[in-house]
mmCIF file of C-alpha atoms in Angstrom:
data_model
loop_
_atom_site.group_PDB
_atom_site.id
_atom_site.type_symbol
_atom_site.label_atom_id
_atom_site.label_comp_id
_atom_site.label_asym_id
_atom_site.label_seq_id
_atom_site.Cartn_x
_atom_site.Cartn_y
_atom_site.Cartn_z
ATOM 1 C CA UNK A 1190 -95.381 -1.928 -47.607
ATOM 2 C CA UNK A 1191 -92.644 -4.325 -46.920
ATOM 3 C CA UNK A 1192 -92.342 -7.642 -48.960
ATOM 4 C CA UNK A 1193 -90.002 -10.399 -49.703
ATOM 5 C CA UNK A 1194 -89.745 -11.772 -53.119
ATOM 6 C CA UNK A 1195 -87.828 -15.369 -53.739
ATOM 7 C CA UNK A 1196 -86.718 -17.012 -57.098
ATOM 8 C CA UNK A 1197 -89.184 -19.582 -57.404
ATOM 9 C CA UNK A 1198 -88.160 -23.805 -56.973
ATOM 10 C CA UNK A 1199 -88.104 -25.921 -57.370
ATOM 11 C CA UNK A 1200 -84.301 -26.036 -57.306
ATOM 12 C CA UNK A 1201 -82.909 -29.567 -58.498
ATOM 13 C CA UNK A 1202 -79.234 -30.142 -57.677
ATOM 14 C CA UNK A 1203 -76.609 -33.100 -57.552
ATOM 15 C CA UNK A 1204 -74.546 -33.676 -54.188
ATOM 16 C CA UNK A 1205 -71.538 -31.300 -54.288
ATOM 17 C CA UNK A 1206 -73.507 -28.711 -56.324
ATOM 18 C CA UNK A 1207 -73.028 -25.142 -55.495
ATOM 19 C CA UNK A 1208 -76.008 -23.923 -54.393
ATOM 20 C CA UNK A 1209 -77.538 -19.831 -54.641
ATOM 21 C CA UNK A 1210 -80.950 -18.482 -53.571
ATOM 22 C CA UNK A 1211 -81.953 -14.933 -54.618
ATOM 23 C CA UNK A 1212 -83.869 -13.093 -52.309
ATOM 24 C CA UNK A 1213 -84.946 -9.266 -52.757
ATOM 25 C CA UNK A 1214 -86.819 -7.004 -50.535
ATOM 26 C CA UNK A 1215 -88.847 -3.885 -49.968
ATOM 27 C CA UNK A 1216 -88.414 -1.999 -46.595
ATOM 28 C CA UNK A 1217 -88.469 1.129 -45.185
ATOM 29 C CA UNK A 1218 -85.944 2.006 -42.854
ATOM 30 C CA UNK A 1219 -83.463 -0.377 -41.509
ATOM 31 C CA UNK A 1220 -84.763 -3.979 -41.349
ATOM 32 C CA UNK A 1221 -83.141 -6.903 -39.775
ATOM 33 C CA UNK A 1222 -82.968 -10.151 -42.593
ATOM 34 C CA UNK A 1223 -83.336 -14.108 -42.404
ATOM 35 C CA UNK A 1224 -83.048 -17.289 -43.376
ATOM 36 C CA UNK A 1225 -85.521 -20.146 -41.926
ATOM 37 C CA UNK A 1226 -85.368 -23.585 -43.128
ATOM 38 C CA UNK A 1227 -88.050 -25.993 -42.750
ATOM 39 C CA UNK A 1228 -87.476 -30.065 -43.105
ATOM 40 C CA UNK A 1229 -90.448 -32.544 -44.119
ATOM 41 C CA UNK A 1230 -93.283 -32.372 -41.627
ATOM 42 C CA UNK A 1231 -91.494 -30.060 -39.256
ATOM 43 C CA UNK A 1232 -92.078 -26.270 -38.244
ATOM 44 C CA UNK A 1233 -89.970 -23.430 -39.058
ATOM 45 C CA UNK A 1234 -85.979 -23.375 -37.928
ATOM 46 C CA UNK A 1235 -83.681 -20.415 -38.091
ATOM 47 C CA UNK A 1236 -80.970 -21.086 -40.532
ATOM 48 C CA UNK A 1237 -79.108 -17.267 -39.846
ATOM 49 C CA UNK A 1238 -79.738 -13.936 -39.683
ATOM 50 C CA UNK A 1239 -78.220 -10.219 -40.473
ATOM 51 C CA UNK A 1240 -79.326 -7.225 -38.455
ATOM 52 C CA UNK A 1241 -77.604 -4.688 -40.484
ATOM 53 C CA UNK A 1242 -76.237 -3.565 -43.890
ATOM 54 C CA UNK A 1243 -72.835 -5.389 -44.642
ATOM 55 C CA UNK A 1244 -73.019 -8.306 -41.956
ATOM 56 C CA UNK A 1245 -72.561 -11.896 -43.187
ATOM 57 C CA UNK A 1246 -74.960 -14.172 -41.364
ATOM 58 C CA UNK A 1247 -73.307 -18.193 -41.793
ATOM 59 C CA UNK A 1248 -74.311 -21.315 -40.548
ATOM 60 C CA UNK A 1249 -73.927 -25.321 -41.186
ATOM 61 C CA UNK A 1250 -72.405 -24.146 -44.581
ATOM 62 C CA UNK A 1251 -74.776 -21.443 -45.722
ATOM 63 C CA UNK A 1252 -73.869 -17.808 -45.999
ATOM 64 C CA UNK A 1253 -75.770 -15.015 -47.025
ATOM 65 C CA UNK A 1254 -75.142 -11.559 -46.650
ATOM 66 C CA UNK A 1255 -76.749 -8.069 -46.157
ATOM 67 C CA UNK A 1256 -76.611 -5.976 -49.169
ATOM 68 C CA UNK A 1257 -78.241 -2.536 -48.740
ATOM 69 C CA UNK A 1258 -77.209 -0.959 -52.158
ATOM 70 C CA UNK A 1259 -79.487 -3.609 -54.487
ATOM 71 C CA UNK A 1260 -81.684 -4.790 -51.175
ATOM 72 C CA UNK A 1261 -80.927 -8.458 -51.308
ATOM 73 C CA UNK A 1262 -79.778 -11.185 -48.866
ATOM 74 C CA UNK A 1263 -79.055 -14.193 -51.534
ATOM 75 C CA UNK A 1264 -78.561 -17.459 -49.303
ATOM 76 C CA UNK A 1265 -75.362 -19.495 -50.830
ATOM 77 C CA UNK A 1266 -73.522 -22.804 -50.197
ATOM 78 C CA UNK A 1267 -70.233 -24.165 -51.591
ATOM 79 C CA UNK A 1268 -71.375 -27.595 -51.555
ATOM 80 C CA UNK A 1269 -74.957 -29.329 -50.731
ATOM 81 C CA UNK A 1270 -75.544 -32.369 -49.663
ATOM 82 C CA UNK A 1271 -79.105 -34.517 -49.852
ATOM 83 C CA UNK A 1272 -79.613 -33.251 -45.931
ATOM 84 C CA UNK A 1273 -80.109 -29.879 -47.468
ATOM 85 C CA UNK A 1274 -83.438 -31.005 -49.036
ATOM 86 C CA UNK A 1275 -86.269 -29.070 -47.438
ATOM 87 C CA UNK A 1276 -87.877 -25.630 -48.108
ATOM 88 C CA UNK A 1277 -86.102 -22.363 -47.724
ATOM 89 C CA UNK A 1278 -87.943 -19.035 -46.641
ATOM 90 C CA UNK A 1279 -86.349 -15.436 -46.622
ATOM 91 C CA UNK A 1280 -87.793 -12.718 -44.208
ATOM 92 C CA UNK A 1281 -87.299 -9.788 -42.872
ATOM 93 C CA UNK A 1282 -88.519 -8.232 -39.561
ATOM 94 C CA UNK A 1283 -89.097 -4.321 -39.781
ATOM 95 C CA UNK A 1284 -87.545 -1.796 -37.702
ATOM 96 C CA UNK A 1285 -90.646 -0.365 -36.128
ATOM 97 C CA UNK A 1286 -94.096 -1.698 -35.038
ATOM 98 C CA UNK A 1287 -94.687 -5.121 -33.566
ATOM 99 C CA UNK A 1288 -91.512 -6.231 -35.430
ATOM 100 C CA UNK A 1289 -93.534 -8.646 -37.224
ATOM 101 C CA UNK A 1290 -91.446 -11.254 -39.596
ATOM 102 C CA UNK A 1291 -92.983 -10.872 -43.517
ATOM 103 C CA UNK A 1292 -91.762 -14.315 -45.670
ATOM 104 C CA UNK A 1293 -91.082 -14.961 -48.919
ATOM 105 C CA UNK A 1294 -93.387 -17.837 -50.911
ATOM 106 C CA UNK A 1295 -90.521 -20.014 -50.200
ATOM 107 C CA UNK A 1296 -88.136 -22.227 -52.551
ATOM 108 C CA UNK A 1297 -88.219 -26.110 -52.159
ATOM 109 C CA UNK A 1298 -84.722 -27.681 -52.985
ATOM 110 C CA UNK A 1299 -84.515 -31.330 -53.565
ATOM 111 C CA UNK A 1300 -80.870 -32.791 -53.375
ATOM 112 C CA UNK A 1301 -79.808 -35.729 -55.330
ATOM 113 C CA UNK A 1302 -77.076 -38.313 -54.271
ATOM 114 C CA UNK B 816 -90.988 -29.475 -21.718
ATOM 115 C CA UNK B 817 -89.483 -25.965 -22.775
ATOM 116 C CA UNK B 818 -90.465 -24.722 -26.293
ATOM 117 C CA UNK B 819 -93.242 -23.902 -28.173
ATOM 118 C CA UNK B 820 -96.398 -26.635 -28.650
ATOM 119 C CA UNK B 821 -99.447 -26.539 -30.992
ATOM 120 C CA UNK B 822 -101.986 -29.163 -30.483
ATOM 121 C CA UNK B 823 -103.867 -30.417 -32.562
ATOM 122 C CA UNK B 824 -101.426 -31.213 -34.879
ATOM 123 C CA UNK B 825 -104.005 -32.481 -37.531
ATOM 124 C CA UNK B 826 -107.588 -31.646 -37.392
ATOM 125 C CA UNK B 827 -110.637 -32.647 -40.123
ATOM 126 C CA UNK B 828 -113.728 -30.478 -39.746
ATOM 127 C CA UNK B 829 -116.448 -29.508 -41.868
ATOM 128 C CA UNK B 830 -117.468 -26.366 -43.103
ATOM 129 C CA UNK B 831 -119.165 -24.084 -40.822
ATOM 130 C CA UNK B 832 -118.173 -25.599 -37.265
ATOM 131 C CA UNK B 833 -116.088 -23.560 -35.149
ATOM 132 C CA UNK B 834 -112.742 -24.755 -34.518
ATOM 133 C CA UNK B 835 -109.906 -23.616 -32.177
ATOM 134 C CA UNK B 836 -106.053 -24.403 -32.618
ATOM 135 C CA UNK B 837 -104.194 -24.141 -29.527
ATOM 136 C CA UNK B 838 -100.419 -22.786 -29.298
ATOM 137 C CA UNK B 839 -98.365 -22.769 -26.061
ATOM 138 C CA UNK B 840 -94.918 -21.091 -25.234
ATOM 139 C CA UNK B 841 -93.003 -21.653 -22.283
ATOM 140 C CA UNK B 842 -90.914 -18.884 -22.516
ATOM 141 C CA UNK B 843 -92.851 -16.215 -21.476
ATOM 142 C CA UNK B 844 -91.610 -14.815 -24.342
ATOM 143 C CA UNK B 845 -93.460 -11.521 -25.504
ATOM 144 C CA UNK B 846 -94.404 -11.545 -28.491
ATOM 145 C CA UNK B 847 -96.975 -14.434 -30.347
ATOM 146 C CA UNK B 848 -97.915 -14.806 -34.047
ATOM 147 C CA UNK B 849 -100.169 -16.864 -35.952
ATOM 148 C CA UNK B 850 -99.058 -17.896 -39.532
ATOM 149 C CA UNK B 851 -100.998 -20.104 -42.458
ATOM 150 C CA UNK B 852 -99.152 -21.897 -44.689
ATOM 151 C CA UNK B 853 -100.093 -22.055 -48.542
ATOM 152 C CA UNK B 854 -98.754 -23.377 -51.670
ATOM 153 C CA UNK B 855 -97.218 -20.518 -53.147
ATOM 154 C CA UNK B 856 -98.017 -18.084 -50.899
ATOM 155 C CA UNK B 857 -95.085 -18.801 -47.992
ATOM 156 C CA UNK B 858 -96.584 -17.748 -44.357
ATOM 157 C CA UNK B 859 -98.761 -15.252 -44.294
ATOM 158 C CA UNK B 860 -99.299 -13.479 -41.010
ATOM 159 C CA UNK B 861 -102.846 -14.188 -39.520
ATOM 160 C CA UNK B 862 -102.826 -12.214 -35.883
ATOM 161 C CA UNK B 863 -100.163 -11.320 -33.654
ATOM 162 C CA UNK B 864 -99.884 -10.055 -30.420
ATOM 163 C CA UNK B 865 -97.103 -8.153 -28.619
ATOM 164 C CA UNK B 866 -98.170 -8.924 -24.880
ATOM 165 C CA UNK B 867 -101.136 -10.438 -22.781
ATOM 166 C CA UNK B 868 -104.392 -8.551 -24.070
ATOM 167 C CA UNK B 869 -102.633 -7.029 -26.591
ATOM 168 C CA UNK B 870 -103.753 -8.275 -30.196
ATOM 169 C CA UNK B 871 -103.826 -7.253 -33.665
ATOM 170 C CA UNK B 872 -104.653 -8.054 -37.241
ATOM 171 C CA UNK B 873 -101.902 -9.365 -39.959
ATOM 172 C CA UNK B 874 -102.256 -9.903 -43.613
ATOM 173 C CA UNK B 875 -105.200 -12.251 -44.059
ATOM 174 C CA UNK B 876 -107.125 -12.077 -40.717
ATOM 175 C CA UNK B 877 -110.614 -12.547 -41.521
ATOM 176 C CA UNK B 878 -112.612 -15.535 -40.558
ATOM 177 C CA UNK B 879 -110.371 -15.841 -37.552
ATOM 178 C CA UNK B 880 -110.172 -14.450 -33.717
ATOM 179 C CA UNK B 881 -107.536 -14.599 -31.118
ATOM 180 C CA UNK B 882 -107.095 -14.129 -27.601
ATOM 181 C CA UNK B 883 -104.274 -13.438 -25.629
ATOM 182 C CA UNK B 884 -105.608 -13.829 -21.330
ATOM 183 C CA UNK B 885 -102.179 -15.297 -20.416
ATOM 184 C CA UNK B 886 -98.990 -14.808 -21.193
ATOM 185 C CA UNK B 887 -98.112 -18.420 -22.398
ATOM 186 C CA UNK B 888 -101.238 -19.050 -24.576
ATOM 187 C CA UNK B 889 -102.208 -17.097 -27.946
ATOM 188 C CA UNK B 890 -105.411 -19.745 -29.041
ATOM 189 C CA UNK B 891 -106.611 -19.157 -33.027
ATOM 190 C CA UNK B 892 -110.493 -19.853 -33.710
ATOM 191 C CA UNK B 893 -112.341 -20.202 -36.721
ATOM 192 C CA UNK B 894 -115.516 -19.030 -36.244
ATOM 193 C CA UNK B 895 -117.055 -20.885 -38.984
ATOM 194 C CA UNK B 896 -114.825 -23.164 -40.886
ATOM 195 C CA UNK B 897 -114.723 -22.807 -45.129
ATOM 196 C CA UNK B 898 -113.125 -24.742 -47.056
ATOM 197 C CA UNK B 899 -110.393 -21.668 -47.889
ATOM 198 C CA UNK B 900 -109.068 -22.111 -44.506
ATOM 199 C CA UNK B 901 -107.455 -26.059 -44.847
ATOM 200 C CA UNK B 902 -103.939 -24.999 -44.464
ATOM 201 C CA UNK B 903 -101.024 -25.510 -42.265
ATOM 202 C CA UNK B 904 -100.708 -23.163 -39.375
ATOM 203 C CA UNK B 905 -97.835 -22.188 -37.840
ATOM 204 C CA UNK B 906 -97.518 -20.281 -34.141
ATOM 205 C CA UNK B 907 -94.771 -18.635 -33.536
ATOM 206 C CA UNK B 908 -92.866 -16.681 -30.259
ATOM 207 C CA UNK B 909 -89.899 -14.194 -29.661
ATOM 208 C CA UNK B 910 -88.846 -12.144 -26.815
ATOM 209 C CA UNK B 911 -89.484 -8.574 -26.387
ATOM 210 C CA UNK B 912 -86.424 -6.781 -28.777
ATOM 211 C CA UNK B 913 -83.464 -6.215 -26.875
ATOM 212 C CA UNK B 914 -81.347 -2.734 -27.861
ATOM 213 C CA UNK B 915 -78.017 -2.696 -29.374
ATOM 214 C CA UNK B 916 -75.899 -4.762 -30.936
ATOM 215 C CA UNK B 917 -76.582 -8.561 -30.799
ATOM 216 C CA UNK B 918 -80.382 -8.018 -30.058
ATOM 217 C CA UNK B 919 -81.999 -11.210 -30.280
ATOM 218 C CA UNK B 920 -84.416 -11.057 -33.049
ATOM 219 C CA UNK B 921 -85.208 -14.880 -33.442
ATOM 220 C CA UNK B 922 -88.652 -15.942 -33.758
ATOM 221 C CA UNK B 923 -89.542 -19.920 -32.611
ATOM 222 C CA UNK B 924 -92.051 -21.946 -34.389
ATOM 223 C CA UNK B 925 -93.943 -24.148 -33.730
ATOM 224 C CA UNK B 926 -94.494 -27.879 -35.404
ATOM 225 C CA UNK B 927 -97.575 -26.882 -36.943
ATOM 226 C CA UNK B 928 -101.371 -27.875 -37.607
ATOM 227 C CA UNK B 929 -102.667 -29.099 -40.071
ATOM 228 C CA UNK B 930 -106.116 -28.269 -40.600
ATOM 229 C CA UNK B 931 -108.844 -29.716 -43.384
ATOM 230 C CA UNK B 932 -111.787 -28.287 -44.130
ATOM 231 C CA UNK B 933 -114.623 -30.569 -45.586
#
């Protein structure tokens, strides 16, 4: 079946650090990839997405991009700052079916000034 | 207001009462889902349901039922609460999948309950 797997947090970084986030997964045909980031105490937010192999999804700093050949979407940032603190999921949504999104465990980075 | 609303956003109950977390969208969008949220375990899918009377069972659904009259509502129940079930549920919407390029495959979220079970 289809699965996400995430490197496990926490992740503990200093202001300015460059930040990377592996994320593999398992999917038959042609699945479409995210990033959601949730802050303290709030719900789930859409950080960016790739529907296909190749595209770069980007947003508020963070890249990641689609890579078919060793099925990974690794999210990356240049430099983080302590606003980046909250928990990072990767999912995918499969190409048939209800489309339903499948989520990684999740990996918690704390920022420190 | 526009969006997506759970109430109750925390809830204490003891084991074995029935209990019923309510999610709202007011986008008339499609599709609904009903997430739990676990240490180490990310979200696992609960229910979802792809249109009005249209429902059907995720990754961990037992102990739980749905129901999906209207459009806007997708309602989670525990039949009989156990102690298990304290988590943080999420609810979650997106539109039907458009075709092509630039399809919007976004799912919204909800702020999420937070259920204990005592």
């Amino acid at each position: 079946g289809n699965s996400v797997t995430q490197m496990e947090g926490p992740v503990t970084l200093s202001e300015e650090a460059f930040l990377t986030i592996n994320c593999t997964y398992t999917a038959t045909g042609y699945p479409s990839l995210f990033w959601y980031v949730q802050y303290p105490g709030e719900g789930l937010q859409l950080l960016l997405k790739a529907t296909k192999a190749d595209d770069k999804g980007s947003n508020k700093g963070f890249e990641a991009t689609y890579r078919k050949e060793t099925t990974s979407f690794h999210l990356e940032k240049g430099s983080v700052q302590v606003s980046d603190s909250a928990v990072y999921f990767c999912a995918l949504m499969s190409s048939g079916g209800y489309n339903k999104l499948i989520f990684g465990a999740g990996t918690r980075l704390a920022v420190h000034p | 207001d526009a969006g997506i609303t759970q109430s109750p956003r925390y809830k204490i109950t003891e084991t074995g009462r029935q209990v019923t977390l309510m999610c709202h969208q007011t986008w008339s969008h499609s599709y609904m889902f009903w997430y739990r949220q676990d240490l180490g375990h990310g979200l696992r899918l609960i229910y979802y349901s792809a249109a009005a009377d249209i429902t059907d069972k995720g990754e961990v659904p037992d102990g739980y039922v749905v129901s999906r009259s209207k459009t806007e509502n997708f309602p989670l129940t525990l039949e009989s609460a156990t102690r298990s079930q304290t988590s943080v549920y999420f609810c979650a919407s997106r539109p039907r999948q458009g075709r092509g390029l630039g399809r919007n495959t976004e799912a919204f979220f909800g702020q999420g309950t937070r259920l204990t079970v005592v």
